[in-house]
Amino acid sequence: MEQKKIFMTGDRPTGKLHIGHYVGAIKRRVELQNSGLYDECYVMIADTQALTDYYDNPDKIRESVVEVALDYLSCGVDPDKSVIFVQSRIPELFELTCYFLDLVTLSRLERNPTVKSEMRQKGMEESIPVGFLCYPVSQAADITAFDADTVPAGEDQAPMVEQCQEIVHKFNSLYGETLAMPHLLLPEKDSCKRLPGLDGKAKMSKSLNNCIYLSDDERTVEKKVMTMFTDPTHLTIEDKGHTENNPVFIYLEAFAKDEHFARFYPQYPNLEALERKYREGGLGDVEVKKFLAKVINDVLDPIRKRRHELENDIPAVYKILEEGSLKAREKAMQTLRRVRRALKINYFEDKKLIEKQVKRFRKQHQDEENLRAYLAKQKKN
Ligand code: ATP
Ligand code: MG
């Protein structure tokens, strides 16, 4: 199988996208899409996966699909370069999931650390929907259906890509080289791999309500930044502060460039100098937060402007999703033809199979005929 350079990634439509998505996933995809290094790029809105834990709130998913699409387009995901599509419109993904389910054990699924922490977060430890427990398998189908060799995503996706690699390995060893082996592509900076929440929790997440959304206006960003958790031992300006594990400094590492210092905070040439001062003492949290709000607003400003324009033509956004879904389906259909062939369930395509079966039954009938004739002859003698 010739391996093209293909990336595949996506997001759950469980709300609008936040700045964790931007640094952890979207920024990278836009760079890859524009790099010219990839033959095909797929970006999926994972509505079926979102229903595994939002099955009682389909309206939320329905509303969020267009929000996520608007976030993509305003961040620069370009439908001429990337296929943007909706998961539920590609039935081949669910067929592939079914085949993969035979290759994974229940105990393996229960060991997935991301799923475990999500179960805790959602109070699902006592009773977990089967669909939710199996979503890493369905995600393996999403990745392999598009022959992706690269999955640009945040750190929480490492167990999913590992599970996918195991499935690919098992499938290819059992049925012959059929599926492409994917690799996770993490953001370079540690701060971007898993951006913490405003509340200092380990991950900014739509489900935890601790986010700055890409569509938040300037004032909302300022207000949210002011409520941020910082160093709890830094009580007065004179106190020595800690920059490690301090969300304000983690966000600055993720977003602030030297040019932001020159424009908004010329007292300091760069982040190292600011960190040094904070650690020495004599620098207040409010001052640093004001700077952080300016930096985030500077990054979000062009995104918000583009979003506003796109919101004036919502039918065009749905058209992009519909056309993308058709293109994505074409690709998944090709992979599934290969998969069915490998699994020997391509009964109606394989003309040789019919010929072989015709011959087999003919021979069987002939053998029976010969046996009958032989027995009749024996009886006579
Ligand atoms: P949900 O709470 O519904 O799971 P989420 O905020 O975790 O939502 P997803 O749609 O699950 O978002 O994740 C989409 C992509 O964004 C994945 O590649 C994931 O790794 C990345 N991502 C999500 N949150 C963060 C974060 N805080 N930091 C870095 N990357 C993130
Ligand atoms: Mg998530």
Short mmCIF file of N, CA, C and O in Angstrom, two decimals, residues 364-378:
data_model
loop_
_atom_site.label_atom_id
_atom_site.label_comp_id
_atom_site.label_asym_id
_atom_site.label_seq_id
_atom_site.Cartn_x
_atom_site.Cartn_y
_atom_site.Cartn_z
N GLN A 364 -18.70 -31.35 -5.84
CA GLN A 364 -19.41 -32.06 -4.77
C GLN A 364 -20.51 -32.95 -5.37
O GLN A 364 -20.64 -34.12 -5.02
N HIS A 365 -21.27 -32.36 -6.31
CA HIS A 365 -22.35 -33.12 -6.95
C HIS A 365 -21.80 -34.30 -7.73
O HIS A 365 -22.34 -35.40 -7.72
N GLN A 366 -20.67 -34.04 -8.44
CA GLN A 366 -20.04 -35.10 -9.24
C GLN A 366 -19.58 -36.24 -8.33
O GLN A 366 -19.85 -37.41 -8.62
N ASP A 367 -18.97 -35.85 -7.19
CA ASP A 367 -18.49 -36.87 -6.24
C ASP A 367 -19.66 -37.71 -5.73
O ASP A 367 -19.57 -38.93 -5.63
N GLU A 368 -20.77 -37.03 -5.42
CA GLU A 368 -21.95 -37.74 -4.92
C GLU A 368 -22.48 -38.71 -5.97
O GLU A 368 -22.82 -39.86 -5.70
N GLU A 369 -22.50 -38.20 -7.21
CA GLU A 369 -22.97 -38.98 -8.35
C GLU A 369 -22.10 -40.23 -8.50
O GLU A 369 -22.61 -41.37 -8.63
N ASN A 370 -20.77 -40.02 -8.44
CA ASN A 370 -19.82 -41.13 -8.60
C ASN A 370 -20.02 -42.18 -7.51
O ASN A 370 -20.01 -43.37 -7.77
N LEU A 371 -20.23 -41.65 -6.26
CA LEU A 371 -20.40 -42.56 -5.13
C LEU A 371 -21.66 -43.41 -5.31
O LEU A 371 -21.65 -44.63 -5.11
N ARG A 372 -22.75 -42.71 -5.73
CA ARG A 372 -24.02 -43.43 -5.93
C ARG A 372 -23.84 -44.53 -6.96
O ARG A 372 -24.25 -45.68 -6.77
N ALA A 373 -23.16 -44.19 -8.09
CA ALA A 373 -22.95 -45.14 -9.18
C ALA A 373 -22.13 -46.33 -8.67
O ALA A 373 -22.45 -47.50 -8.94
N TYR A 374 -21.10 -46.04 -7.89
CA TYR A 374 -20.22 -47.09 -7.36
C TYR A 374 -21.01 -48.04 -6.45
O TYR A 374 -20.94 -49.26 -6.57
N LEU A 375 -21.86 -47.43 -5.54
CA LEU A 375 -22.62 -48.24 -4.59
C LEU A 375 -23.63 -49.12 -5.32
O LEU A 375 -23.82 -50.30 -4.99
N ALA A 376 -24.24 -48.53 -6.38
CA ALA A 376 -25.23 -49.28 -7.17
C ALA A 376 -24.56 -50.49 -7.82
O ALA A 376 -25.08 -51.61 -7.82
N LYS A 377 -23.33 -50.23 -8.33
CA LYS A 377 -22.59 -51.29 -9.00
C LYS A 377 -22.22 -52.39 -7.99
O LYS A 377 -22.39 -53.58 -8.27
N GLN A 378 -21.80 -51.99 -6.80
CA GLN A 378 -21.44 -52.94 -5.74
C GLN A 378 -22.60 -53.85 -5.39
O GLN A 378 -22.46 -55.04 -5.22
#
